[in-house]
PDB file of C-alpha atoms in Angstrom:
ATOM      1  CA  UNK A   1      40.158  17.753   1.792  1.00  0.00           C
ATOM      2  CA  UNK A   2      39.683  16.937  -1.901  1.00  0.00           C
ATOM      3  CA  UNK A   3      39.288  13.259  -1.058  1.00  0.00           C
ATOM      4  CA  UNK A   4      36.461  14.056   1.401  1.00  0.00           C
ATOM      5  CA  UNK A   5      34.803  16.263  -1.184  1.00  0.00           C
ATOM      6  CA  UNK A   6      34.951  13.463  -3.791  1.00  0.00           C
ATOM      7  CA  UNK A   7      33.503  10.950  -1.324  1.00  0.00           C
ATOM      8  CA  UNK A   8      30.720  13.380  -0.471  1.00  0.00           C
ATOM      9  CA  UNK A   9      29.896  13.938  -4.146  1.00  0.00           C
ATOM     10  CA  UNK A  10      29.923  10.206  -4.872  1.00  0.00           C
ATOM     11  CA  UNK A  11      27.667   9.586  -1.884  1.00  0.00           C
ATOM     12  CA  UNK A  12      25.253  12.264  -3.061  1.00  0.00           C
ATOM     13  CA  UNK A  13      25.161  10.808  -6.572  1.00  0.00           C
ATOM     14  CA  UNK A  14      24.486   7.304  -5.232  1.00  0.00           C
ATOM     15  CA  UNK A  15      21.765   8.646  -2.977  1.00  0.00           C
ATOM     16  CA  UNK A  16      20.175  10.456  -5.934  1.00  0.00           C
ATOM     17  CA  UNK A  17      20.241   7.282  -8.028  1.00  0.00           C
ATOM     18  CA  UNK A  18      18.712   5.202  -5.251  1.00  0.00           C
ATOM     19  CA  UNK A  19      16.007   7.806  -4.662  1.00  0.00           C
ATOM     20  CA  UNK A  20      15.153   7.924  -8.367  1.00  0.00           C
ATOM     21  CA  UNK A  21      14.834   4.143  -8.494  1.00  0.00           C
ATOM     22  CA  UNK A  22      12.601   4.164  -5.447  1.00  0.00           C
ATOM     23  CA  UNK A  23      10.332   6.791  -6.972  1.00  0.00           C
ATOM     24  CA  UNK A  24       9.966   4.781 -10.192  1.00  0.00           C
ATOM     25  CA  UNK A  25       8.879   1.595  -8.446  1.00  0.00           C
ATOM     26  CA  UNK A  26       6.395   3.509  -6.306  1.00  0.00           C
ATOM     27  CA  UNK A  27       4.997   5.131  -9.461  1.00  0.00           C
ATOM     28  CA  UNK A  28       4.281   1.796 -11.162  1.00  0.00           C
ATOM     29  CA  UNK A  29       2.868  -0.042  -8.136  1.00  0.00           C
ATOM     30  CA  UNK A  30      -0.835  -0.855  -8.378  1.00  0.00           C
ATOM     31  CA  UNK A  31      -2.984  -0.117  -5.346  1.00  0.00           C
ATOM     32  CA  UNK A  32      -5.476  -2.754  -4.197  1.00  0.00           C
ATOM     33  CA  UNK A  33      -9.113  -2.073  -5.044  1.00  0.00           C
ATOM     34  CA  UNK A  34     -11.609  -1.849  -7.908  1.00  0.00           C
ATOM     35  CA  UNK A  35     -11.040   0.633 -10.738  1.00  0.00           C
ATOM     36  CA  UNK A  36     -13.201   1.581 -13.724  1.00  0.00           C
ATOM     37  CA  UNK A  37     -12.646   3.554 -16.908  1.00  0.00           C
ATOM     38  CA  UNK A  38     -15.625   4.339 -19.128  1.00  0.00           C
ATOM     39  CA  UNK A  39     -15.994   5.886 -22.570  1.00  0.00           C
ATOM     40  CA  UNK A  40     -17.224   9.476 -22.491  1.00  0.00           C
ATOM     41  CA  UNK A  41     -19.740   8.915 -25.286  1.00  0.00           C
ATOM     42  CA  UNK A  42     -21.818   6.156 -26.831  1.00  0.00           C
ATOM     43  CA  UNK A  43     -20.449   4.791 -30.100  1.00  0.00           C
ATOM     44  CA  UNK A  44     -22.866   2.955 -32.411  1.00  0.00           C
ATOM     45  CA  UNK A  45     -25.274   2.735 -29.474  1.00  0.00           C
ATOM     46  CA  UNK A  46     -22.758   1.308 -26.977  1.00  0.00           C
ATOM     47  CA  UNK A  47     -20.571   2.768 -24.242  1.00  0.00           C
ATOM     48  CA  UNK A  48     -17.476   0.701 -23.494  1.00  0.00           C
ATOM     49  CA  UNK A  49     -15.919   0.277 -20.066  1.00  0.00           C
ATOM     50  CA  UNK A  50     -13.197  -1.631 -18.216  1.00  0.00           C
ATOM     51  CA  UNK A  51     -13.278  -2.591 -14.551  1.00  0.00           C
ATOM     52  CA  UNK A  52     -10.260  -4.191 -12.902  1.00  0.00           C
ATOM     53  CA  UNK A  53      -9.698  -5.633  -9.465  1.00  0.00           C
ATOM     54  CA  UNK A  54      -6.230  -5.302  -7.959  1.00  0.00           C
ATOM     55  CA  UNK A  55      -5.223  -7.526  -5.058  1.00  0.00           C
ATOM     56  CA  UNK A  56      -1.759  -7.656  -3.475  1.00  0.00           C
ATOM     57  CA  UNK A  57      -0.570  -5.226  -6.154  1.00  0.00           C
ATOM     58  CA  UNK A  58      -1.626  -7.437  -9.093  1.00  0.00           C
ATOM     59  CA  UNK A  59      -4.550  -7.294 -11.491  1.00  0.00           C
ATOM     60  CA  UNK A  60      -6.588 -10.377 -10.618  1.00  0.00           C
ATOM     61  CA  UNK A  61      -9.768  -9.639 -12.578  1.00  0.00           C
ATOM     62  CA  UNK A  62     -10.641  -7.664 -15.716  1.00  0.00           C
ATOM     63  CA  UNK A  63     -14.070  -6.997 -17.166  1.00  0.00           C
ATOM     64  CA  UNK A  64     -14.210  -5.283 -20.529  1.00  0.00           C
ATOM     65  CA  UNK A  65     -17.578  -4.756 -22.169  1.00  0.00           C
ATOM     66  CA  UNK A  66     -20.069  -2.178 -23.402  1.00  0.00           C
ATOM     67  CA  UNK A  67     -23.612  -1.304 -22.475  1.00  0.00           C
ATOM     68  CA  UNK A  68     -26.410   0.456 -24.294  1.00  0.00           C
ATOM     69  CA  UNK A  69     -28.496   3.319 -22.905  1.00  0.00           C
ATOM     70  CA  UNK A  70     -30.786   0.896 -21.064  1.00  0.00           C
ATOM     71  CA  UNK A  71     -27.826  -0.904 -19.462  1.00  0.00           C
ATOM     72  CA  UNK A  72     -27.974  -4.060 -21.611  1.00  0.00           C
ATOM     73  CA  UNK A  73     -24.528  -5.664 -22.000  1.00  0.00           C
ATOM     74  CA  UNK A  74     -23.187  -5.975 -25.543  1.00  0.00           C
ATOM     75  CA  UNK A  75     -21.730  -9.470 -25.026  1.00  0.00           C
ATOM     76  CA  UNK A  76     -25.197 -10.751 -24.133  1.00  0.00           C
ATOM     77  CA  UNK A  77     -26.801  -9.543 -27.372  1.00  0.00           C
ATOM     78  CA  UNK A  78     -27.103 -12.733 -29.465  1.00  0.00           C
ATOM     79  CA  UNK A  79     -28.494 -10.895 -32.530  1.00  0.00           C
ATOM     80  CA  UNK A  80     -25.538  -8.495 -32.481  1.00  0.00           C
ATOM     81  CA  UNK A  81     -23.203 -11.481 -32.038  1.00  0.00           C
ATOM     82  CA  UNK A  82     -24.538 -13.270 -35.121  1.00  0.00           C
ATOM     83  CA  UNK A  83     -24.451 -10.130 -37.262  1.00  0.00           C
ATOM     84  CA  UNK A  84     -20.900  -9.234 -36.230  1.00  0.00           C
ATOM     85  CA  UNK A  85     -19.634 -12.811 -36.517  1.00  0.00           C
ATOM     86  CA  UNK A  86     -20.926 -13.070 -40.081  1.00  0.00           C
ATOM     87  CA  UNK A  87     -19.573  -9.642 -41.079  1.00  0.00           C
ATOM     88  CA  UNK A  88     -16.294  -9.453 -39.106  1.00  0.00           C
ATOM     89  CA  UNK A  89     -15.379 -13.000 -38.090  1.00  0.00           C
ATOM     90  CA  UNK A  90     -15.493 -12.189 -34.385  1.00  0.00           C
ATOM     91  CA  UNK A  91     -18.044 -11.054 -31.831  1.00  0.00           C
ATOM     92  CA  UNK A  92     -18.125  -9.110 -28.534  1.00  0.00           C
ATOM     93  CA  UNK A  93     -17.984 -12.072 -26.159  1.00  0.00           C
ATOM     94  CA  UNK A  94     -14.822 -13.271 -27.933  1.00  0.00           C
ATOM     95  CA  UNK A  95     -12.854 -10.040 -28.323  1.00  0.00           C
ATOM     96  CA  UNK A  96     -13.765  -8.599 -24.914  1.00  0.00           C
ATOM     97  CA  UNK A  97     -12.394 -11.707 -23.199  1.00  0.00           C
ATOM     98  CA  UNK A  98      -9.347 -11.728 -25.484  1.00  0.00           C
ATOM     99  CA  UNK A  99      -8.404  -8.120 -24.708  1.00  0.00           C
ATOM    100  CA  UNK A 100      -9.198  -8.485 -20.993  1.00  0.00           C
ATOM    101  CA  UNK A 101      -6.982 -11.565 -20.659  1.00  0.00           C
ATOM    102  CA  UNK A 102      -4.074  -9.761 -22.312  1.00  0.00           C
ATOM    103  CA  UNK A 103      -4.404  -6.845 -19.902  1.00  0.00           C
ATOM    104  CA  UNK A 104      -4.411  -9.211 -16.938  1.00  0.00           C
ATOM    105  CA  UNK A 105      -1.480 -11.274 -18.230  1.00  0.00           C
ATOM    106  CA  UNK A 106       0.601  -8.163 -18.909  1.00  0.00           C
ATOM    107  CA  UNK A 107      -0.444  -6.520 -15.620  1.00  0.00           C
ATOM    108  CA  UNK A 108      -0.995  -3.233 -17.440  1.00  0.00           C
ATOM    109  CA  UNK A 109       2.575  -3.177 -18.773  1.00  0.00           C
ATOM    110  CA  UNK A 110       2.438  -5.529 -21.753  1.00  0.00           C
ATOM    111  CA  UNK A 111       1.376  -4.785 -25.302  1.00  0.00           C
ATOM    112  CA  UNK A 112      -2.142  -5.750 -26.347  1.00  0.00           C
ATOM    113  CA  UNK A 113      -2.513  -7.510 -29.695  1.00  0.00           C
ATOM    114  CA  UNK A 114      -5.376  -6.433 -31.947  1.00  0.00           C
ATOM    115  CA  UNK A 115      -7.945  -9.006 -32.987  1.00  0.00           C
ATOM    116  CA  UNK A 116      -8.988  -8.892 -36.652  1.00  0.00           C
ATOM    117  CA  UNK A 117     -12.553  -7.645 -36.968  1.00  0.00           C
ATOM    118  CA  UNK A 118     -12.519  -5.718 -33.676  1.00  0.00           C
ATOM    119  CA  UNK A 119     -10.220  -2.819 -34.537  1.00  0.00           C
ATOM    120  CA  UNK A 120     -12.517  -0.064 -33.289  1.00  0.00           C
ATOM    121  CA  UNK A 121     -12.927  -1.809 -29.944  1.00  0.00           C
ATOM    122  CA  UNK A 122      -9.171  -2.412 -29.839  1.00  0.00           C
ATOM    123  CA  UNK A 123      -8.523   1.321 -30.169  1.00  0.00           C
ATOM    124  CA  UNK A 124     -11.022   2.074 -27.403  1.00  0.00           C
ATOM    125  CA  UNK A 125      -9.577  -0.691 -25.248  1.00  0.00           C
ATOM    126  CA  UNK A 126      -6.086   0.798 -25.534  1.00  0.00           C
ATOM    127  CA  UNK A 127      -7.291   4.147 -24.203  1.00  0.00           C
ATOM    128  CA  UNK A 128      -9.545   2.686 -21.514  1.00  0.00           C
ATOM    129  CA  UNK A 129      -6.920   0.239 -20.259  1.00  0.00           C
ATOM    130  CA  UNK A 130      -4.275   2.985 -19.984  1.00  0.00           C
ATOM    131  CA  UNK A 131      -6.709   5.091 -17.952  1.00  0.00           C
ATOM    132  CA  UNK A 132      -7.801   2.280 -15.625  1.00  0.00           C
ATOM    133  CA  UNK A 133      -4.202   1.217 -14.930  1.00  0.00           C
ATOM    134  CA  UNK A 134      -3.324   4.824 -14.108  1.00  0.00           C
ATOM    135  CA  UNK A 135      -6.322   4.935 -11.733  1.00  0.00           C
ATOM    136  CA  UNK A 136      -4.944   1.813 -10.015  1.00  0.00           C
ATOM    137  CA  UNK A 137      -1.468   3.343  -9.732  1.00  0.00           C
ATOM    138  CA  UNK A 138      -2.943   6.407  -8.067  1.00  0.00           C
ATOM    139  CA  UNK A 139      -5.379   4.425  -5.915  1.00  0.00           C
ATOM    140  CA  UNK A 140      -8.207   6.556  -7.351  1.00  0.00           C
ATOM    141  CA  UNK A 141     -11.438   4.535  -7.336  1.00  0.00           C
ATOM    142  CA  UNK A 142     -13.526   7.204  -9.070  1.00  0.00           C
ATOM    143  CA  UNK A 143     -14.675   6.331 -12.581  1.00  0.00           C
ATOM    144  CA  UNK A 144     -12.276   7.655 -15.215  1.00  0.00           C
ATOM    145  CA  UNK A 145     -14.172   9.139 -18.175  1.00  0.00           C
ATOM    146  CA  UNK A 146     -12.152   8.676 -21.377  1.00  0.00           C
ATOM    147  CA  UNK A 147     -12.553  10.196 -24.819  1.00  0.00           C
ATOM    148  CA  UNK A 148     -12.284   7.083 -26.982  1.00  0.00           C
ATOM    149  CA  UNK A 149     -13.433   8.675 -30.242  1.00  0.00           C
ATOM    150  CA  UNK A 150     -10.198  10.455 -31.151  1.00  0.00           C
TER     151      UNK A 150
END
């Protein structure tokens, strides 16, 4: 009788472990589709956003940028680029691609390295990327609005 009880308890413990492992992998799986996270407010005249495309459970495309109130894209602003390059040593078209490529390479799991001169955007990117990856895990294609100022 005791032997049967032990076998039953061991079986239950193994089943619990296998179930927990199954839940974890389901929680981290990315659902196919397009997902966007956007800053809640404009900062210095720009509102940052990230859009990712997930295909076959992997991030295959990342767009990270910012737009002004009229919808003009920050990376396209050549005057802003020159001013920032001279003052900070980098510019939006460089750091947005840099951060986006790291997100894609790490598939939402890897650490993102900061680029000197783009610290504020790095902090926003961290928050936006966490939100967009969570959207992809949930399969929620609504736009996630993220407070990037705190």
